[in-house]
Coordinates of C-alpha atoms in Angstrom, one line a residue:
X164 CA 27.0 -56.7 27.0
X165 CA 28.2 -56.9 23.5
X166 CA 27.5 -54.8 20.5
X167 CA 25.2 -57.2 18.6
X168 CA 23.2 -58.4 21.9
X169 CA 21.8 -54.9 22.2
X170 CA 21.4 -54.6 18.7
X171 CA 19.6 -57.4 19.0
X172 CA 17.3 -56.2 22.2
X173 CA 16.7 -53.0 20.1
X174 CA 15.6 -54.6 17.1
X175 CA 13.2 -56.7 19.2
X176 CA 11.9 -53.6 20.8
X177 CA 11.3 -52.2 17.3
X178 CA 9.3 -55.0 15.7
X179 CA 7.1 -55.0 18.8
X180 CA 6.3 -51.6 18.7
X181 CA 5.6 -51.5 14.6
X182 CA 3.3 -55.0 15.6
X183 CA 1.5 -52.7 18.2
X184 CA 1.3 -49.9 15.6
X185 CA 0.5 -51.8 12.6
X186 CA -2.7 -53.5 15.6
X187 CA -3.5 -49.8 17.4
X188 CA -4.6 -48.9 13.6
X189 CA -5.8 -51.8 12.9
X190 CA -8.3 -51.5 15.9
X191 CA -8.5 -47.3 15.0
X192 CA -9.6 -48.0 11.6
X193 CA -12.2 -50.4 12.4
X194 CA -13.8 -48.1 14.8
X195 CA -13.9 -45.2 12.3
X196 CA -16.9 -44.6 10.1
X197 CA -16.9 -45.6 6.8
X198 CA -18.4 -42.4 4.4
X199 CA -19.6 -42.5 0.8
X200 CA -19.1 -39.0 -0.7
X201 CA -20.4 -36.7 -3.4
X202 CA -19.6 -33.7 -5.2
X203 CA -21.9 -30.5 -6.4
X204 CA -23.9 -31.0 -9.7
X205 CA -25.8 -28.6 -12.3
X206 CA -29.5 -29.6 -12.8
X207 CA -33.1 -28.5 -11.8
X208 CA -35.0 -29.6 -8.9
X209 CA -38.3 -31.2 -9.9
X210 CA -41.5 -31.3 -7.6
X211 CA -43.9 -34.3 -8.1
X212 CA -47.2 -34.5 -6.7
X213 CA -49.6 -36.9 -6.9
X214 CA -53.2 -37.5 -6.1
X215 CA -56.2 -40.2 -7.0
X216 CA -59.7 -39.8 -7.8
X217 CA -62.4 -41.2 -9.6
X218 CA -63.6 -40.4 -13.0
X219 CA -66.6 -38.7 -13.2
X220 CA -69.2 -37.5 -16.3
X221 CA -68.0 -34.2 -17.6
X222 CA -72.2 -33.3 -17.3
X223 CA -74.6 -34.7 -14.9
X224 CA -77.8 -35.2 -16.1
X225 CA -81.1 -35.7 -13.2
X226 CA -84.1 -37.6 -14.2
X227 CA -87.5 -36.6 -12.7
X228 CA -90.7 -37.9 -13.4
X229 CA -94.2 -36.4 -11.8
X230 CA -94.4 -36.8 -8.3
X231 CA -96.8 -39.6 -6.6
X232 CA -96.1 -42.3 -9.2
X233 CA -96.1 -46.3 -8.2
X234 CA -92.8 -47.4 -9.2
X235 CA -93.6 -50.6 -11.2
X236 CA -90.6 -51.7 -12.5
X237 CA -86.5 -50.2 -12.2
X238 CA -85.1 -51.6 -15.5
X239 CA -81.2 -50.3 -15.2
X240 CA -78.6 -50.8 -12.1
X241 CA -75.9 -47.9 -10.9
X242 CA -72.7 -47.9 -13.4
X243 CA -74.5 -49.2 -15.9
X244 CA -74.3 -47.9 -19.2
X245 CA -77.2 -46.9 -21.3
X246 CA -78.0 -45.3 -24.5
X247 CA -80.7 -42.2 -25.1
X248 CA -84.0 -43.3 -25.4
X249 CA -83.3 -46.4 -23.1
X250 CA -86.1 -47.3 -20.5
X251 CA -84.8 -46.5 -17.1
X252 CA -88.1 -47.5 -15.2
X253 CA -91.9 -48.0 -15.1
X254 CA -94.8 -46.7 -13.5
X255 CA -98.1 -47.8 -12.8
X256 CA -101.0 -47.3 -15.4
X257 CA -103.9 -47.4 -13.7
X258 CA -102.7 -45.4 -11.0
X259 CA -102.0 -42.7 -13.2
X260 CA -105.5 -43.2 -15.1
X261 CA -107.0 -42.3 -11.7
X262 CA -104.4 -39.5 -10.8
X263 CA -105.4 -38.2 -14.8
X264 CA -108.8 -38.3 -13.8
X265 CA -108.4 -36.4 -10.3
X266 CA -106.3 -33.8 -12.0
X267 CA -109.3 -33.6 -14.9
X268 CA -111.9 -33.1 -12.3
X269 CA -109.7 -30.3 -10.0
X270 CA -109.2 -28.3 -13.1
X271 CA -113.1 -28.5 -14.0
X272 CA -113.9 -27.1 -10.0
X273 CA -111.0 -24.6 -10.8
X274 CA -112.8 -22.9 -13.7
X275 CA -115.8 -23.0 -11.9
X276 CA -114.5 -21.1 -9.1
X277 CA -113.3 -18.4 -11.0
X278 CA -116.5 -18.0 -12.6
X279 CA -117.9 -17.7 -9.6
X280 CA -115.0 -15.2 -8.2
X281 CA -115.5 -13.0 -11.4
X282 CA -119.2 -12.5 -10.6
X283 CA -118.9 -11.9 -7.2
X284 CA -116.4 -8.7 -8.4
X285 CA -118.7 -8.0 -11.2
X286 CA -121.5 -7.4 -8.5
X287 CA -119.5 -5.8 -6.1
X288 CA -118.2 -3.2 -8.4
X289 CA -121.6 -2.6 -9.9
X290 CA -123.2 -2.1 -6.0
X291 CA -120.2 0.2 -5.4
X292 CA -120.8 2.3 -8.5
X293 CA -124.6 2.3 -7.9
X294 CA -123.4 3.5 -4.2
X295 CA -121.4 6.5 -5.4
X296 CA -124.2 7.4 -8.0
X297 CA -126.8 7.5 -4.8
X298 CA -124.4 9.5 -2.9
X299 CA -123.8 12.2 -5.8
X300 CA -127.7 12.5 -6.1
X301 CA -127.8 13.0 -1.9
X302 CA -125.0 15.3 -2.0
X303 CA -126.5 17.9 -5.2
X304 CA -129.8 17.1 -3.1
X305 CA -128.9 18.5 -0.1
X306 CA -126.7 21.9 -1.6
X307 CA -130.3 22.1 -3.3
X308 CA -132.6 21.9 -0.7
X309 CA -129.6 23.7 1.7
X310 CA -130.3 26.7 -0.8
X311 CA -133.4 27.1 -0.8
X312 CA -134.3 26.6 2.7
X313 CA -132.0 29.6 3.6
X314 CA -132.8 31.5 0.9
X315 CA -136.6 31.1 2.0
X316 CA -135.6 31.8 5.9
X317 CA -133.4 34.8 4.4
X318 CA -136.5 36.3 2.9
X319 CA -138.3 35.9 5.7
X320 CA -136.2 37.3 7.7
X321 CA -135.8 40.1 5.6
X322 CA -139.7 40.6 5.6
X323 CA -140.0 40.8 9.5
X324 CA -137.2 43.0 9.5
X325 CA -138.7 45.6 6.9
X326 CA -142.2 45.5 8.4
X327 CA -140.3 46.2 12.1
X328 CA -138.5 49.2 10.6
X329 CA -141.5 50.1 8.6
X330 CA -143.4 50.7 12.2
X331 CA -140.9 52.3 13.6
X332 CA -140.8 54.7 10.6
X333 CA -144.2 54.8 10.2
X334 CA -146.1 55.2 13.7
X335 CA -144.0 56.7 15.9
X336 CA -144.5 56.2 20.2
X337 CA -147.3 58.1 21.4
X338 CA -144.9 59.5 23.9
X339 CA -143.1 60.9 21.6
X340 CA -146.6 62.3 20.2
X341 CA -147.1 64.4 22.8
X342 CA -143.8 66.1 23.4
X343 CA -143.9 67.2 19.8
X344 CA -147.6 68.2 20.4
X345 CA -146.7 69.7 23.9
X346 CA -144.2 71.9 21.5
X347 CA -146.6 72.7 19.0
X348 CA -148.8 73.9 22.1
X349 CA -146.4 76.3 23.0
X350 CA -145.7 77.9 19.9
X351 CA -149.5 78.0 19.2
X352 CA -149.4 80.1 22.8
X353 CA -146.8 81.6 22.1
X354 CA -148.7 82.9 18.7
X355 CA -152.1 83.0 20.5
X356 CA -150.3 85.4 23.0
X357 CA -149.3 87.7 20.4
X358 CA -153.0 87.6 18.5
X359 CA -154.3 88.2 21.7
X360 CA -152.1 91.5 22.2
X361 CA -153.3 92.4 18.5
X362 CA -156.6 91.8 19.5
X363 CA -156.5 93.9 22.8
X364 CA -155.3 96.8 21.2
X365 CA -157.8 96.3 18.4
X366 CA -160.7 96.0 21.3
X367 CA -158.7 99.1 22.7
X368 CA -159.6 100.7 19.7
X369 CA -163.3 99.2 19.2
X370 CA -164.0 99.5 22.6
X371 CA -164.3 96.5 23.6
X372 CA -161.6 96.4 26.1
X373 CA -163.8 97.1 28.8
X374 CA -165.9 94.6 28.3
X375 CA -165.1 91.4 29.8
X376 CA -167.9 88.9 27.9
X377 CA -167.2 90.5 24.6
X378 CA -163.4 89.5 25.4
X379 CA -164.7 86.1 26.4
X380 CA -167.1 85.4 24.3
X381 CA -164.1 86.2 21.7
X382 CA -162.1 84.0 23.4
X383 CA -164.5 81.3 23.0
X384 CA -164.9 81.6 19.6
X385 CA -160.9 80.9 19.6
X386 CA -160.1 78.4 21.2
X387 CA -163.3 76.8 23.2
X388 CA -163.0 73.3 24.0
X389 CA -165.5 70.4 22.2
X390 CA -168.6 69.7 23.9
X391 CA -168.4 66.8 25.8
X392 CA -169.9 64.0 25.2
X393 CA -172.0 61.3 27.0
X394 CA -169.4 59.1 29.3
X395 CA -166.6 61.0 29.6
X396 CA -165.1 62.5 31.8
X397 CA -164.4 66.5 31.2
X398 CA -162.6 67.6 34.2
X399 CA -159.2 69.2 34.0
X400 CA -156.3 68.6 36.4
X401 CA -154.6 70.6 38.4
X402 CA -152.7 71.9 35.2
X403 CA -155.8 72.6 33.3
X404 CA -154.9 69.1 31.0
X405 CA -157.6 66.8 30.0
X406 CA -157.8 63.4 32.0
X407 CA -159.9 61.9 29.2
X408 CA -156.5 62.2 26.9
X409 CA -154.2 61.0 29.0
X410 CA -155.2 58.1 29.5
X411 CA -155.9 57.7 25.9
X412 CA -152.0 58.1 25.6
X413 CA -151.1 55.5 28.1
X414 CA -153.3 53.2 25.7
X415 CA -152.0 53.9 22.8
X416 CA -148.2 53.4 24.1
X417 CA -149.1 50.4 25.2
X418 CA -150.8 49.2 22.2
X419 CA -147.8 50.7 19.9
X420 CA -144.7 48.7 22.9
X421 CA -147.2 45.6 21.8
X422 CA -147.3 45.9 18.2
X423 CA -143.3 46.7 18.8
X424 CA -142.6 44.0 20.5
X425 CA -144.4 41.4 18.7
X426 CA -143.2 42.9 15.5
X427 CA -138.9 42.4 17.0
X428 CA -140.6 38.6 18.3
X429 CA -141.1 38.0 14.8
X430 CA -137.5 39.3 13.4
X431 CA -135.9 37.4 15.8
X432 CA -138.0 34.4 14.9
X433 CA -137.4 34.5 11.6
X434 CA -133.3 35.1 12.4
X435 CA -133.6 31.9 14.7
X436 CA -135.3 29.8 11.9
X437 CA -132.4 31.5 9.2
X438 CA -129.5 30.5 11.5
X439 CA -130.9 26.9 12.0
X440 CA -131.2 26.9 8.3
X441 CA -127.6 27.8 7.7
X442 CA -127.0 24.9 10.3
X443 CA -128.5 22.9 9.0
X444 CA -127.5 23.2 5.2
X445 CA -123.9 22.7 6.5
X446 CA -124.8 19.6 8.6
X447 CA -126.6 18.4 5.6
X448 CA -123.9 18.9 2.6
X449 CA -121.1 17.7 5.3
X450 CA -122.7 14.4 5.9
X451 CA -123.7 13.7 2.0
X452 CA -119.8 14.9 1.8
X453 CA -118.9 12.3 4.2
X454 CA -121.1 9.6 2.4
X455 CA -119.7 10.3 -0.6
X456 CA -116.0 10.0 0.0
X457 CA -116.9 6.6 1.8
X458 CA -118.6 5.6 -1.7
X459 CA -115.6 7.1 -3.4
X460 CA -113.2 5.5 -1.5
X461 CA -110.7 3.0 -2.7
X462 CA -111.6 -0.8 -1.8
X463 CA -109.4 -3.6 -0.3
X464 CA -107.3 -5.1 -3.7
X465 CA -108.9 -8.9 -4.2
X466 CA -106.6 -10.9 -5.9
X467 CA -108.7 -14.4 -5.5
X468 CA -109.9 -14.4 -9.3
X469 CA -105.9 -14.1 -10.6
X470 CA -104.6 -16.6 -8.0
X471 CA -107.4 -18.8 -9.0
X472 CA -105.9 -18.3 -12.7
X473 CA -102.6 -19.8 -11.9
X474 CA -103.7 -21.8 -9.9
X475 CA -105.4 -23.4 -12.7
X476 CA -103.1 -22.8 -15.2
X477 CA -100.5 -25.1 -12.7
X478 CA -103.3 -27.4 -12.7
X479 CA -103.4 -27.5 -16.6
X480 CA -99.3 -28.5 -16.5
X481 CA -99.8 -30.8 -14.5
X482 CA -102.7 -32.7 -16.2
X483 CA -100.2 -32.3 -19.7
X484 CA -97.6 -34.2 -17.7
X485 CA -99.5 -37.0 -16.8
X486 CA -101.6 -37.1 -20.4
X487 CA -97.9 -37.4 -21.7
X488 CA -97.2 -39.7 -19.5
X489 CA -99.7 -41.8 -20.1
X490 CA -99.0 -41.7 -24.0
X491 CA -95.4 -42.8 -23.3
X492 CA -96.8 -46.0 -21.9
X493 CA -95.8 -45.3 -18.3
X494 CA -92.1 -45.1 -19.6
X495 CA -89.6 -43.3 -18.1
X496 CA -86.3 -42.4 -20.4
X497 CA -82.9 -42.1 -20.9
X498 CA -82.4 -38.4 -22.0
X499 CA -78.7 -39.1 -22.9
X500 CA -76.3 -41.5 -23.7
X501 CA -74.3 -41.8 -20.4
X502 CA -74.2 -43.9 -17.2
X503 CA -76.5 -44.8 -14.2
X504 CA -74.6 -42.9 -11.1
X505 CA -77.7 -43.3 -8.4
X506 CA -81.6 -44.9 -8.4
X507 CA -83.3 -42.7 -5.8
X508 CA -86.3 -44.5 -6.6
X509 CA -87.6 -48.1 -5.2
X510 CA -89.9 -50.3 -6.8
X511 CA -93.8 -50.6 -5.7
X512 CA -92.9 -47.6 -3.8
X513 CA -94.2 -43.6 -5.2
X514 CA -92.3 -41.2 -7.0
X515 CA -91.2 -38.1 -4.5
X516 CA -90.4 -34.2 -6.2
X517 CA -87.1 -34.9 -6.1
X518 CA -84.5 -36.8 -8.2
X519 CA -85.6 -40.0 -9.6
X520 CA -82.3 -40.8 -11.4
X521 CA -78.8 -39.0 -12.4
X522 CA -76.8 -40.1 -15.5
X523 CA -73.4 -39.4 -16.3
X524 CA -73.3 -38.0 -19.5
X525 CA -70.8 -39.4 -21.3
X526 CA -71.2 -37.9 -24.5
X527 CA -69.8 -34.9 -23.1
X528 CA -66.1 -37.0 -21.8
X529 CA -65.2 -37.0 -18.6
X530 CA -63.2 -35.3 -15.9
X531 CA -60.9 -37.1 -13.2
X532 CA -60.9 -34.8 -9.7
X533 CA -58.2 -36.2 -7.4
X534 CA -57.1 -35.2 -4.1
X535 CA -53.7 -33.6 -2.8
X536 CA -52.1 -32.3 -0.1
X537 CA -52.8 -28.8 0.3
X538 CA -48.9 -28.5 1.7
X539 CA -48.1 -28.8 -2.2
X540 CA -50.6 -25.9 -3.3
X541 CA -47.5 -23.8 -4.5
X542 CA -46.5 -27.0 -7.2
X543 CA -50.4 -27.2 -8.5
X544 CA -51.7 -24.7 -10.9
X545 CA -54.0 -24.4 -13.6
X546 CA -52.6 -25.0 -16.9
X547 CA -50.1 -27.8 -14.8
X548 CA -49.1 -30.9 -17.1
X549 CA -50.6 -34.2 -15.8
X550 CA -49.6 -37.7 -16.5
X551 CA -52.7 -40.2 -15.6
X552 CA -52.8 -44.1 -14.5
X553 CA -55.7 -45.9 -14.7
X554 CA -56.8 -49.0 -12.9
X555 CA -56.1 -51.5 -14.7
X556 CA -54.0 -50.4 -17.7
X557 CA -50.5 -50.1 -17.3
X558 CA -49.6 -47.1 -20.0
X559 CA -49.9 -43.8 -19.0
X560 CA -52.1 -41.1 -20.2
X561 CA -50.2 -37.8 -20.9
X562 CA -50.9 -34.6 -22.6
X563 CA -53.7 -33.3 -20.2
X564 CA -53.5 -30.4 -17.7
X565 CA -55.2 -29.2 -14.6
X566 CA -58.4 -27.4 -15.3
X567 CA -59.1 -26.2 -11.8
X568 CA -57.6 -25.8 -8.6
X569 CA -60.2 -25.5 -5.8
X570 CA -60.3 -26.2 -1.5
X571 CA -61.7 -29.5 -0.9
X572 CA -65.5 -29.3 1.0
X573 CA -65.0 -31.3 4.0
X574 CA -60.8 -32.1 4.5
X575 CA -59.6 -28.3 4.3
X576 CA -56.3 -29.5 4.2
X577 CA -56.6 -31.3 0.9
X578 CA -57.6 -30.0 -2.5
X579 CA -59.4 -30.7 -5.8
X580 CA -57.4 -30.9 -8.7
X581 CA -60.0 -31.7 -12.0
X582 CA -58.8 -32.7 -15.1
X583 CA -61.2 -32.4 -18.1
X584 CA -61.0 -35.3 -20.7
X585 CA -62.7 -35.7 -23.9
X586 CA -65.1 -38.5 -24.9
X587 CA -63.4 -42.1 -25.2
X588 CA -60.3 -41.5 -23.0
X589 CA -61.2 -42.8 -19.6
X590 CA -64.9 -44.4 -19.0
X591 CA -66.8 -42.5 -16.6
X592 CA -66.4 -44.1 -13.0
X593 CA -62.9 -45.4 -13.6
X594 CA -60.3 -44.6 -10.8
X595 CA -57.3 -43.1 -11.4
X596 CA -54.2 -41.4 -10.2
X597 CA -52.4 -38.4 -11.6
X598 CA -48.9 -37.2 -11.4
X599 CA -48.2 -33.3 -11.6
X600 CA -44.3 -32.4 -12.1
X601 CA -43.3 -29.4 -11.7
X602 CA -39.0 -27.9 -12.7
X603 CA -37.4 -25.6 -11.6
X604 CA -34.8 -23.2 -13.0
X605 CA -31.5 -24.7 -13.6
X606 CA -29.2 -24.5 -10.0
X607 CA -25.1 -25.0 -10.1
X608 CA -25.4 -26.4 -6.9
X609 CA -27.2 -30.0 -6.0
X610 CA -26.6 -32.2 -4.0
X611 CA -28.7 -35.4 -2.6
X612 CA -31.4 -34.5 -0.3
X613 CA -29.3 -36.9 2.7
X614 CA -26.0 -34.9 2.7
X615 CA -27.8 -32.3 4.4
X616 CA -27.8 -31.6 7.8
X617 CA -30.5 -29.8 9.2
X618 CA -30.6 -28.3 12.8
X619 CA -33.1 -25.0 14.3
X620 CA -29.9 -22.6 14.0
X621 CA -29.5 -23.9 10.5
X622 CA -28.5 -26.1 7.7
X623 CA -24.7 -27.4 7.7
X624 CA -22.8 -30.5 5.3
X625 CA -19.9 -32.2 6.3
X626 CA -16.8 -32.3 4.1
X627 CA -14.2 -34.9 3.8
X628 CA -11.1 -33.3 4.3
X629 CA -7.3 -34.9 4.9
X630 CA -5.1 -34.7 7.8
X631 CA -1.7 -35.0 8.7
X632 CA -1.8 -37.5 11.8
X633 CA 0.9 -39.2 13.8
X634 CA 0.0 -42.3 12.0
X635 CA -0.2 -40.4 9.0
X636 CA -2.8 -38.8 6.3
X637 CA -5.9 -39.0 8.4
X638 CA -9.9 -38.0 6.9
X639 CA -11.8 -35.8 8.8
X640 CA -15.7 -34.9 8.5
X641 CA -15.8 -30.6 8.5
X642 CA -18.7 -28.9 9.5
X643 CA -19.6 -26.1 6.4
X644 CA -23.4 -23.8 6.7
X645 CA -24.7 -23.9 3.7
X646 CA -28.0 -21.8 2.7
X647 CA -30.9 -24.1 0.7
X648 CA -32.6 -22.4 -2.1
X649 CA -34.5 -25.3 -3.2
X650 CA -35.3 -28.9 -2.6
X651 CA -37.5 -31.7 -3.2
X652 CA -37.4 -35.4 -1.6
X653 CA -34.3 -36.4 -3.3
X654 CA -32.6 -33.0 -4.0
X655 CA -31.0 -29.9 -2.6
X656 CA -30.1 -26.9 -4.1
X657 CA -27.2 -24.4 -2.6
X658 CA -26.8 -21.0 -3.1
X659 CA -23.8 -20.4 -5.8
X660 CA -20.5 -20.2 -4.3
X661 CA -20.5 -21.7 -0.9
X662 CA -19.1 -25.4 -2.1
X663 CA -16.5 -25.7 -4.9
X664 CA -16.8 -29.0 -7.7
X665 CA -13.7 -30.3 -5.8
X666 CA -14.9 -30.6 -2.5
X667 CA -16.4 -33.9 -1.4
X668 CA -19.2 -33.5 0.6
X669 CA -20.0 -37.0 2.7
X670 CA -23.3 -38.1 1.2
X671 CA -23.9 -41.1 4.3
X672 CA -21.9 -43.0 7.0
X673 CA -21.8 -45.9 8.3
X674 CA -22.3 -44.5 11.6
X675 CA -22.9 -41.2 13.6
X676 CA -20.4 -38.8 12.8
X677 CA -20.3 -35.0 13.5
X678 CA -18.0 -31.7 12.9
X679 CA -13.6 -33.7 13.8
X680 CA -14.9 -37.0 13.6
X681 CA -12.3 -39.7 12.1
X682 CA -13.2 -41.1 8.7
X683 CA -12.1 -43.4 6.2
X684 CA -14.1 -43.6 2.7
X685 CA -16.0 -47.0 2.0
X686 CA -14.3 -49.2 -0.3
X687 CA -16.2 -50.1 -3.2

């Protein structure tokens, strides 16, 4: 084979393989994912919330009226707007003539009854007083008479006492008599013995003492008994003693035992009828003691008469209410300029204690509360700026902020954010939305919120990076972590120094792509 013939065959061979290269990348490149990248950017990241509400009255005003009224007539409808002074509703005239006249005639029995009351204490305290007054008297009475019952039983006492000792003193017991006499016997024999030695020797010396009747008859002259007389008896005992006289002593110790005894009868008497006395007094004096304290003591407190009084005195109120009532024709008004929020009464139907009415005050402006996401609690403050779009107008109300921050009452997971207004801005009932933006400090590195990648072990971005292939400069998406400092819905901030102004980080693809995977950048 020639020279040129395999020349030839080579060149051949050639231009089929570059057709099969220039068709294998022509297949590789439509199968690679087309990127659009971005680079890192300076700015803040900005946090907008937003939330929708109605406007409300900056002061609610409630409208009563007195309770039981016919409703005649409801002259105003909810959201309507009404001045001060306006009629808001009627009520019935000759119902309230009667109810006046009911009241009138209550009050009247009222004043009656605590006439009645104040006598009733007015008697009572005069029968307790009189009580007390008896009760002294009883009680000096009976320390009186006490006193001078046992100082009359004392004395007599005393008396029976003195006239017992005074016997005893005074006759002695005939017993007693006669051992003293029986000893004065003795010693008058003793002396009559020694006379009658005196006299023998005297007879001795007279001669006499040989003569036994001169001795007698000298004898006799001594000491002969009495004669005795008719009825008694004069014999001696054994002992030579008279009978006659003894008993005569028995008698007479009998008599004085009797005048003894009854004499002791009559001190012990007299004691008995001083103890009872003493018994007595103390019985006495304790019961009119008893008596006393019960007069004296305090009685139950009766506060009929003072709830009678305000009883009355709420009766009087209410009588001026209906009286003024009545003088304003039955008309019910408008206390404030403002709006009709709610009729909580019906016509032909009566008047309850509660709320007839509530107006919105608008006189006072307004306040918008809206509802947010509690997740967004750390953007919303007090002192926030608000931007506000109302229904129905399409430029937007700025230079407001948030007055108050508080947990919604029924969602927990939302909150109220209020917004005060002044008069004229927004009418009272109006919805609206509000818009609360919130910057951040100024971060070197942002980057749209879709570059990032975010798995459990982390955040990562991919980065377009250029290899050298067999085909050539190839682009390859590199996994790089990143750490996020800050982000919103369309933003991400990067801690400083982890991506450099030159790298391009792949913002989106036109398919699936992860850390290796082939690339090309999307033509514009």
């Amino acid at each position: 084979m020639d020279r040129k013939k395999i020349f030839g065959i080579f060149g051949g061979f050639l231009a089929v393989m570059l057709v099969f290269t220039i068709l294998s990348r022509a297949v590789s490149g439509a199968s690679m994912a087309k990127v659009e990248t971005v680079k890192i950017s300076t700015g803040t990241i900005d946090h907008k919330v937003s939330g929708s509400g109605r406007t409300v009255a900056g002061k609610e005003i409630a409208v009563y009226t007195e309770s039981g009224q016919r409703v005649k007539e409801i002259c105003v409808q909810e959201g309507q707007s009404v001045e001060e002074g306006e009629v808001l509703f009627l009520v019935d005239l000759e119902e309230l003539e009667e109810q006046i006249l009911a009241a009138q005639q209550e009050l009247e029995k009222l004043k009656l009854q605590n006439q009645d009351a104040q006598s009733a204490q007015n008697v009572e305290r005069q029968n307790r007083e009189n009580a007390r007054n008896r009760a002294v008297e009883d009680y000096n009475l009976a320390v009186t008479q006490g006193n001078s019952t046992v100082t009359q039983a004392k004395a007599a006492w005393d008396k029976a006492e003195q006239e017992l000792q005074q016997f005893l003193q005074t006759s002695p017991k005939p017993g007693d008599a006669d051992q003293s006499q029986d000893q004065v016997t003795q010693e008058e024999e003793k002396s009559k013995g020694t006379k009658d030695k005196e006299n023998q020797g005297a007879r001795e010396e007279s001669g006499t003492e040989n003569n036994p009747e001169m001795g007698e008859a000298a004898s006799v002259g001594d000491d002969a008994p009495e004669p005795q007389k008719d009825g008694e008896i004069g014999t001696r005992d054994t002992n030579g003693e008279n009978n006659t006289g003894t008993q005569g002593g028995i008698d007479a110790a009998a008599e004085w035992e009797a005048k003894k005894a009854a004499l002791e009868q009559a001190a012990a008497e007299a004691k008995a009828v001083y103890d009872n006395a003493i018994s007595t007094r103390s019985e006495n004096i304790k019961s009119a003691e008893r008596a006393l304290e019960d007069a004296s003591a305090r009685t139950a407190t009766d506060s009929t008469g003072q709830q009678n009084e305000i009883t009355r005195q709420q009766q009087e109120l209410a009588l001026e209410k209906l009286l003024k009532l009545k003088d304003a024709e039955g008309k019910v008004l408008s206390p404030v300029r403002g709006m009709v929020t709610q009729i909580a009464v019906t016509t032909g139907d009566f008047t309850s204690e509660g709320t007839a009415m509530r107006l919105a005050d608008t006189s006072k402006g307004c306040r918008i509360v809206a509802t947010m996401d509690k997740a967004n609690e750390k953007y919303i403050s007090k002192g926030s700026a608000v931007t506000i779009s109302v229904s129905g107008n399409k430029e937007k109300i700025t230079g407001y902020t948030v007055s108050k921050v508080a947990e919604h009452e029924e969602d927990k997971n939302m909150l109220e954010v209020t917004v005060e207004l002044p008069e004229g801005v927004v009418e009272a009932g109006t919805l609206a939305d509000i818009e609360i933006i919130q910057k951040s400090k100024t971060y070197n590195s942002i980057l749209p919120v879709q570059a990032l990648h975010e798995e459990q072990s982390g955040c990562y971005v991919l980065i377009l990076q250029e290899e050298q292939g067999v085909m050539g400069v190839e682009f390859v998406a590199k996994r790089f972590e990143v750490e996020i400092l800050d982000k919103n819905s369309t933003q991400v901030a990067l801690a400083e120094g982890m991506l450099t102004g030159e790298q391009e980080i792949i913002n989106s693809s036109s398919r699936m792509i992860e850390d290796g995977s082939r690339v090309r950048r999307k033509v514009e």
